[in-house]
Coordinates of C-alpha atoms in Angstrom, one line a residue:
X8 CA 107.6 70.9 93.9
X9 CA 106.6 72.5 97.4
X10 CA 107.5 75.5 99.2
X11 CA 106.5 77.5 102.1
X12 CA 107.1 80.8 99.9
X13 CA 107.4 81.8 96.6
X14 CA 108.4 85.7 96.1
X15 CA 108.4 86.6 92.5
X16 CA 111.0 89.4 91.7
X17 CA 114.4 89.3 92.7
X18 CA 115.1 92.3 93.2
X19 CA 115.8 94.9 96.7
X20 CA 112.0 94.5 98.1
X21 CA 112.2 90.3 97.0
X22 CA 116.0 89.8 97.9
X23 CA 115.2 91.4 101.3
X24 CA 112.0 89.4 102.1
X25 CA 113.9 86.4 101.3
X26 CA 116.4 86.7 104.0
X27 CA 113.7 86.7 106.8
X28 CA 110.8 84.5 105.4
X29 CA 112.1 81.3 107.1
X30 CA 111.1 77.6 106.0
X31 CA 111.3 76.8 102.3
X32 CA 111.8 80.0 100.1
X33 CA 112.3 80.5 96.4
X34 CA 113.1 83.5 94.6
X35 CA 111.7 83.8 90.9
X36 CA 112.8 86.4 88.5
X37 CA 113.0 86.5 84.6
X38 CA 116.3 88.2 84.4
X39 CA 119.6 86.3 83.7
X40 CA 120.7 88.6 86.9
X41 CA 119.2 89.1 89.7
X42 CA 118.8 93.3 91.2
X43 CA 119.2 94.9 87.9
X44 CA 118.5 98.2 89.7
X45 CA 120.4 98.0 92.4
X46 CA 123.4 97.3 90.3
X47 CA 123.0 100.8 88.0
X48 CA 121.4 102.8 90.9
X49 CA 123.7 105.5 92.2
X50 CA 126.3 105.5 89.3
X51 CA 126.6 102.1 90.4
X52 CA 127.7 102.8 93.9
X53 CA 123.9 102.1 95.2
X54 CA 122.2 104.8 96.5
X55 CA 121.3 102.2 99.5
X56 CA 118.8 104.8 101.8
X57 CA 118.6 108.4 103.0
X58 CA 119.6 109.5 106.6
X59 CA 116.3 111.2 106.6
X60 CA 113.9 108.5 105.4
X61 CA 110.7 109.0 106.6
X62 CA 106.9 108.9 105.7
X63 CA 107.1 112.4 104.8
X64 CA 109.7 111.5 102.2
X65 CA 106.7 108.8 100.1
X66 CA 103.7 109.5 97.8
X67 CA 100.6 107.5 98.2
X68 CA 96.7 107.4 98.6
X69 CA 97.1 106.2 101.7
X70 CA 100.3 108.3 103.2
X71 CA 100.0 106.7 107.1
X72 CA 100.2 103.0 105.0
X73 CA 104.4 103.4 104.8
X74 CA 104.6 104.5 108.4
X75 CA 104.4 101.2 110.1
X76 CA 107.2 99.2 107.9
X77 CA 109.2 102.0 108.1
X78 CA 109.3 102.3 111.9
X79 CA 110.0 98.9 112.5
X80 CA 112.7 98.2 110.0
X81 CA 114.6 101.8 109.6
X82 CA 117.4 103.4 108.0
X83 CA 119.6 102.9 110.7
X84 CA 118.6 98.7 110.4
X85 CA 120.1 98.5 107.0
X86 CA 123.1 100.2 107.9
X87 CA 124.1 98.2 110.7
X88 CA 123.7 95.4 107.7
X89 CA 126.5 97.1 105.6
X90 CA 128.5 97.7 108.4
X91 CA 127.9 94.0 109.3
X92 CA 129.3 92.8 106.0
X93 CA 132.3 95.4 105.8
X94 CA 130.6 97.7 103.2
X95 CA 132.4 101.3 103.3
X96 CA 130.1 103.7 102.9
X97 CA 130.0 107.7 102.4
X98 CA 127.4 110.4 102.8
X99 CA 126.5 112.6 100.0
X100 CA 124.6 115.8 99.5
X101 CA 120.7 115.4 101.4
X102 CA 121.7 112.2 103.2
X103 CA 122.2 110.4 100.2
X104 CA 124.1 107.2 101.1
X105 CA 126.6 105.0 98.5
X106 CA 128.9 102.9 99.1
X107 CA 132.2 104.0 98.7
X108 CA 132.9 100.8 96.0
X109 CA 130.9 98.8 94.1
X110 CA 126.9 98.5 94.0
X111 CA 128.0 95.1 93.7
X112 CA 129.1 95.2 97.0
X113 CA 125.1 95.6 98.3
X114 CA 124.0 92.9 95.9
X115 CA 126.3 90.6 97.6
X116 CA 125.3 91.2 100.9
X117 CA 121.6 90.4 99.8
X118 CA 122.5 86.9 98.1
X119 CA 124.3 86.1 101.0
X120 CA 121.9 86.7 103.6
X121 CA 119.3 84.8 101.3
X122 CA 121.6 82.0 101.4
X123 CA 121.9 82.1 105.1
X124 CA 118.4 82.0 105.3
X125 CA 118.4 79.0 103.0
X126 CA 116.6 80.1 100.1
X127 CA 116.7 79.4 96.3
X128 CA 116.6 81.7 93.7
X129 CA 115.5 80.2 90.0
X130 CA 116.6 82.9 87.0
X131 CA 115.4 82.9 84.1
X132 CA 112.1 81.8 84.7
X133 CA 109.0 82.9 83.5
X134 CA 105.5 82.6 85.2
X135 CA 103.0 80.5 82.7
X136 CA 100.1 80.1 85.1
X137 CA 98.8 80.7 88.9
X138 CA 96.0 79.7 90.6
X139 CA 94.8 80.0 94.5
X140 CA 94.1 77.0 96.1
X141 CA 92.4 75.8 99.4
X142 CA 95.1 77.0 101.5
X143 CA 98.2 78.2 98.8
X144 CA 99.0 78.6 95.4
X145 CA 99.5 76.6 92.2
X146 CA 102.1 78.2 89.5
X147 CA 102.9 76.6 86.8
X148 CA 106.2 78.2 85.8
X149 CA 109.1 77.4 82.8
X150 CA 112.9 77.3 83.5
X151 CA 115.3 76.6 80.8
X152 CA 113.1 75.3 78.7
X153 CA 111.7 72.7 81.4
X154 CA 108.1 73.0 82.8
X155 CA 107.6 73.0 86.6
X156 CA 104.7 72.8 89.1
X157 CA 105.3 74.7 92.0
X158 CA 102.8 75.2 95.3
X159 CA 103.4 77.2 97.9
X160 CA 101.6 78.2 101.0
X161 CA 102.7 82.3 100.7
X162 CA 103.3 83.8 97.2
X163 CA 105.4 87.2 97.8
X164 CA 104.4 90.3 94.4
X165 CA 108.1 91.9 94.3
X166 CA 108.4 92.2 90.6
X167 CA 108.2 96.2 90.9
X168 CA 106.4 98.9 88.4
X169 CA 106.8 99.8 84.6
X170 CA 110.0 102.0 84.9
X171 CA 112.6 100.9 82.8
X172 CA 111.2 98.3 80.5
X173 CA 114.4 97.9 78.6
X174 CA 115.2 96.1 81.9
X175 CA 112.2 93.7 81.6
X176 CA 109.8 95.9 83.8
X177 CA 106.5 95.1 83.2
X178 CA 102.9 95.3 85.1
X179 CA 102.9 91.3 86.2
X180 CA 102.3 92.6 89.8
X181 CA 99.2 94.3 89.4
X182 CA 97.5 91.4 86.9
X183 CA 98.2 89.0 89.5
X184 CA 96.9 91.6 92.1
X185 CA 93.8 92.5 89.7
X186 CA 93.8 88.3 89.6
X187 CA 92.8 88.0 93.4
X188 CA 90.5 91.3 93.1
X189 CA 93.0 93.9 94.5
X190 CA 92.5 97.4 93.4
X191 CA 95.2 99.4 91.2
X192 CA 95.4 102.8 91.7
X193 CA 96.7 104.6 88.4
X194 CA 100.1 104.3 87.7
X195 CA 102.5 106.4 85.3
X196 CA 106.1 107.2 85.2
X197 CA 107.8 109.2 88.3
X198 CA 111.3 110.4 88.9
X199 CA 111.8 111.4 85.2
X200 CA 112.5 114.2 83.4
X201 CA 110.6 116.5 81.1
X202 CA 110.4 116.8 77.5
X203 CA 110.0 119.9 75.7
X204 CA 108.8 119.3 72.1
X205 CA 109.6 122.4 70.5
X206 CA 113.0 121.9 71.1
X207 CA 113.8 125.3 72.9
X208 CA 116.6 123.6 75.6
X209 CA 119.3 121.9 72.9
X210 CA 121.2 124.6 72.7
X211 CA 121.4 125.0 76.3
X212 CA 122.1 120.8 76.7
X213 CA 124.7 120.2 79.3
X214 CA 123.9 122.9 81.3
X215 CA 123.3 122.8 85.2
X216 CA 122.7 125.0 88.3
X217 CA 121.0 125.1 91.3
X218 CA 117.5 126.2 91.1
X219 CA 114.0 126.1 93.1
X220 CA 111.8 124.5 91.0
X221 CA 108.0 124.1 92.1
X222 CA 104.4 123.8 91.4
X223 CA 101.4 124.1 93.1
X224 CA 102.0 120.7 95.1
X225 CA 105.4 120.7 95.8
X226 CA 109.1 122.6 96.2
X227 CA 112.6 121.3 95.2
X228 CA 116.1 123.0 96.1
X229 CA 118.1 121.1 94.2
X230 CA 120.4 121.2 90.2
X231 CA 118.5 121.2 87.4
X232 CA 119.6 120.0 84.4
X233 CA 119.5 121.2 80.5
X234 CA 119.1 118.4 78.0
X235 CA 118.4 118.1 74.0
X236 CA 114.9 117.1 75.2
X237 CA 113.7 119.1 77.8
X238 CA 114.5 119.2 81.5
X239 CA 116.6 116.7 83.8
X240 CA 118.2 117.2 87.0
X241 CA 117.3 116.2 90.7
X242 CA 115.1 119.2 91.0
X243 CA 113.7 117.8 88.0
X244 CA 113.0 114.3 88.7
X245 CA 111.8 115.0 91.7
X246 CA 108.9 117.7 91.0
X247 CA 108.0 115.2 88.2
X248 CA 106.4 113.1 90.9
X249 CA 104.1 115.8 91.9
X250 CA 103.3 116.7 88.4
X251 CA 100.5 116.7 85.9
X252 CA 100.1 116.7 82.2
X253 CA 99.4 120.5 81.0
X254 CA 100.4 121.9 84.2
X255 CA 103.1 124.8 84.7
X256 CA 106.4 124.6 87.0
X257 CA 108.4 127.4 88.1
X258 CA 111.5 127.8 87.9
X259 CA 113.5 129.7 90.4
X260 CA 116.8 130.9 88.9
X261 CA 118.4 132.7 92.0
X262 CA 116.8 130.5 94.4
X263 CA 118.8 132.2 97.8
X264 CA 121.0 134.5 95.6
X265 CA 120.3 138.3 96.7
X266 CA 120.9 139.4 93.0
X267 CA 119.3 143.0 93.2
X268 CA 121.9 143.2 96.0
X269 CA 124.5 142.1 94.8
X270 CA 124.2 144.2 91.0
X271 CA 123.3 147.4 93.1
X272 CA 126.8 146.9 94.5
X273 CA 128.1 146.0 91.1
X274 CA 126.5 149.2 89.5
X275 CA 128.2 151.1 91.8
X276 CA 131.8 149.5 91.1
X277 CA 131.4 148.4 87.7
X278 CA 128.8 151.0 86.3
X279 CA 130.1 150.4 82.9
X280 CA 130.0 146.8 82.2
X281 CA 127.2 144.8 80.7
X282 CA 124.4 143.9 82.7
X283 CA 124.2 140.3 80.8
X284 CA 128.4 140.1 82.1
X285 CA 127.7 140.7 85.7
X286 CA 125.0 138.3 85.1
X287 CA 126.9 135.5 84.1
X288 CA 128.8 135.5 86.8
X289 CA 126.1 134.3 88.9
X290 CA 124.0 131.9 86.1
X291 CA 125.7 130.3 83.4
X292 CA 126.7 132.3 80.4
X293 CA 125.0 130.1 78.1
X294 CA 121.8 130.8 79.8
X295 CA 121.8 134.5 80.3
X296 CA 122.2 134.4 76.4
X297 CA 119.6 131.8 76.2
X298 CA 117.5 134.5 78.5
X299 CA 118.5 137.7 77.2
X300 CA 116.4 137.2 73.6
X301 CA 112.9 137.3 75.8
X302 CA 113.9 139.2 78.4
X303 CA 115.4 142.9 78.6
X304 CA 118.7 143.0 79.6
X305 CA 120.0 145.3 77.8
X306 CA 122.3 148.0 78.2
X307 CA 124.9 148.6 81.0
X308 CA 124.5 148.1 84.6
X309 CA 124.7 152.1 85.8
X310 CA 121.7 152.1 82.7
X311 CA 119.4 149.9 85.0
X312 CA 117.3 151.5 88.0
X313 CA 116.7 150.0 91.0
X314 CA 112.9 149.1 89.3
X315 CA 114.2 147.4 86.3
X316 CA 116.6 145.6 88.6
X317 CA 113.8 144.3 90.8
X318 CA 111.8 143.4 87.7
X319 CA 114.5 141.3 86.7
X320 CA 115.1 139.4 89.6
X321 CA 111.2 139.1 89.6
X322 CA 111.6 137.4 86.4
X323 CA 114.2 135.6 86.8
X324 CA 112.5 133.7 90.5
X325 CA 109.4 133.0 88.6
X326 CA 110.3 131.9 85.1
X327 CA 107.2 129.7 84.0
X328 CA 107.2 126.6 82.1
X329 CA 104.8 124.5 80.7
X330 CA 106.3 120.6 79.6
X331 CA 104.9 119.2 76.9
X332 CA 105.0 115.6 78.8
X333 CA 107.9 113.4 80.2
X334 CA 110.5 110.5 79.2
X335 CA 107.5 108.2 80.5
X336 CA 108.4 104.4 81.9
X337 CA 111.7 104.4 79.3
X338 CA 113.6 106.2 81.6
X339 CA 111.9 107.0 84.7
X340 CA 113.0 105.3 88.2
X341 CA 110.1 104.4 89.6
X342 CA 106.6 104.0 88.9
X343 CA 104.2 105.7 90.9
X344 CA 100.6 104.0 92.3
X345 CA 100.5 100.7 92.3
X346 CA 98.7 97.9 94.2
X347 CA 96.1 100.0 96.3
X348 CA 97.0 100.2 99.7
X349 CA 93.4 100.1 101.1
X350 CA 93.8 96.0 100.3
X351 CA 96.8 95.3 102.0
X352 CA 97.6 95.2 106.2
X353 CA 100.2 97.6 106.5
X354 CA 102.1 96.1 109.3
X355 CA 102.4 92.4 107.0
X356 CA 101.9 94.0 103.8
X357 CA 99.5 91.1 103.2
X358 CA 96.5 91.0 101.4
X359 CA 93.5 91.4 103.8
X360 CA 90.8 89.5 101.5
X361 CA 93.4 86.9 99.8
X362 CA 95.4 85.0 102.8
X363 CA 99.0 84.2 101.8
X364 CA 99.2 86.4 99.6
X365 CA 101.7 89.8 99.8
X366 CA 103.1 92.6 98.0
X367 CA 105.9 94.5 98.5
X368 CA 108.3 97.0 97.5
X369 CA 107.6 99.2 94.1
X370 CA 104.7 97.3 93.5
X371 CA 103.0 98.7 96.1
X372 CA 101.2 102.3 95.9
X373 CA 104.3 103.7 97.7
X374 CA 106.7 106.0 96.0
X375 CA 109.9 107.4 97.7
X376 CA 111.7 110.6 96.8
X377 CA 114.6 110.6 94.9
X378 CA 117.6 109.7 96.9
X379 CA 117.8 106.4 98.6
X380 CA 114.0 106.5 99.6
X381 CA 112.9 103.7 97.0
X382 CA 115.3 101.6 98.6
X383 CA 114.4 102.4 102.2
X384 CA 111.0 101.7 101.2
X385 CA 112.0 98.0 99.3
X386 CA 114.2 97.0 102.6
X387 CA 110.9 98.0 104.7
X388 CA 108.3 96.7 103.4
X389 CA 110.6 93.0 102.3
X390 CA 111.4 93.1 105.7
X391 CA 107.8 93.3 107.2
X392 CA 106.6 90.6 105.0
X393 CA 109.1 88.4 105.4
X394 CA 109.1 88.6 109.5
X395 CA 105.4 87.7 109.4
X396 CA 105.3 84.7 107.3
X397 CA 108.4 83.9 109.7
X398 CA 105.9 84.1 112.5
X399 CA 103.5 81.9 111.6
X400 CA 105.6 79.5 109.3
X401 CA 104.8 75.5 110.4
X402 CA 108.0 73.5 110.9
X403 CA 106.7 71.3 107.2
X404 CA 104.6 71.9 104.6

């Protein structure tokens, strides 16, 4: 069987490219459903993009490579394409956009505009074999139980990273990349949280607040979470992509909070009462416990001097951690590195050294923030693959 495109990966960065390659397309996935994470993300409203997308907003090598697909095909694009298909949306915190239903809601917008555009899309089917030929490729590929030979003048790497294997993530993109002698940069699990293994946070599980949390690399204002494991949270996730095994992270605890105001005035009200009371009405009273067996709080608040309060607040701004790792691939959202950059045109995402051949999406050493970036990144990049095998597609095979 012949096609002018194969794209292997139905998922955001795949389902995208599909609607905009032209001529004969097939989609390829090994799920018995096709955009998996687009169907959990968000609470499964789909976190669909970020008002604020932008390079800035991506990890990579090669930080100018995102800037080109994400000028030509931007936030605002996508939008227009849920508004187009009568998708009610909302706005959360940081620009955060879901749709006010269903996830379900985006993954039907991108399987019909695949079917406008005329493509297939074959589930549950595994790649056995793939070859480059003289001008295309050769797989040799089995659907429900049959064998098929398939060529194709374009194949299209959307099958993402590692993160979430329980989901069928695997590496496929970078052995076929490694295949046609593209570079991997290292990869490991990003967006995830951190694991403590001594234990120290289970009694504090459930917990949340607002915090600064940072490193030498990067700064988050955003909740952090307590778990029975370690550390989870926005704040969390995201400084996990900008950290490294061994390394501390801060924690800021009042973040903007003008505490040694605020318990100066206090003292002078409430002399009498606890210091670790007036403290839990500004941090959660399970953490000031949690706290108070390392730190001094002792003793009332007309007890504490303007010193010890500054020393406190001190403390409490720069609380250092050290994680013992993270939840890896299991339960991260994205992997970060990829298909190196350096090997690909970043206007077709095409490899420069193999003709025909492109990667997109997570596949690619590009890693968004948490938030809708991912996405931005998957409807970018399909999008600037797909419009330039458009360009150049013959009328036949």
């Amino acid at each position: 069987m012949m096609f002018d495109t194969i794209i292997l990966g139905a998922g955001a960065a795949g389902l995208m490219c599909s609607a905009h390659c032209g001529g004969r397309t097939l989609v390829i996935d090994h799920a018995k459903a096709p955009g998996e994470k687009i169907r959990i993300s968000g609470g499964g409203r789909c976190n669909f993009t970020n008002l604020y997308a932008g390079p800035s907003n991506f990890l990579s090598k090669n930080p100018h490579f995102c800037k080109s697909a994400l000028a030509r095909y931007t936030q605002w694009d996508f939008i227009d394409l849920v508004d187009q298909h009568g998708i009610a949306w909302h706005e959360k915190t940081l620009g955060q956009l879901f749709c006010d239903g269903s996830s379900k809601q985006i993954m039907s917008m991108l399987l019909a505009e695949m079917e406008r555009a005329g493509a297939l899309l074959w589930l549950q089917t595994s790649v056995r074999g793939l070859r480059k030929l003289e001008t295309g490729f050769a797989l040799d590929v089995e659907k429900d139980g049959q064998s098929h030979s398939l060529i194709c003048r374009n194949l299209v790497l959307a099958t993402g990273g590692k993160s979430i294997p329980k989901m069928g993530a695997s590496g496929l993109a970078y052995d076929i990349a490694r295949q046609f002698g593209l570079n991997v940069t290292d990869t490991r699990a990003a967006l995830v949280p951190f694991t403590f293994t001594d234990g120290r946070f289970k009694e504090l599980s459930g917990v949340s607040l607002p915090v600064r949390l940072s490193n030498q690399r990067s700064s988050f204002d955003e909740a952090l979470l307590f778990t029975h494991r370690g550390l989870s949270g926005p704040a969390v996730l995201q400084l996990s992509s900008y950290w490294r095994e061994g390394e501390p992270i801060c924690v800021n605890l009042l973040a903007d909070l003008p505490l040694v105001d605020i318990l100066r005035r206090d003292r002078q009200a409430s002399g009498r009462k606890a210091l670790t009371t007036e403290l839990a009405k500004h941090l959660p009273a399970r953490l000031v416990e949690h706290l108070s067996r390392s730190i001094n709080m002792q003793g009332n608040l007309a007890d504490q001097s303007d010193a010890a309060l500054w020393s406190l607040a001190d403390t409490l701004s720069n609380w250092q951690l050290t994680p013992s790792g993270t939840e890896g691939y299991r339960t991260a959202e994205v992997t970060l590195g990829g298909i190196d950059t350096d090997g690909l045109s970043s206007k077709t995402m095409e490899a420069k050294e193999v003709p025909g051949l492109y990667a997109i999406g997570e596949a690619v050493d590009v890693t968004g923030w948490l938030g809708g970036y991912n996405f931005q990144w998957a409807w970018s990049s399909g999008y600037a693959a797909g419009t330039a095998i458009a360009a150049r597609q013959p009328t036949t095979l």
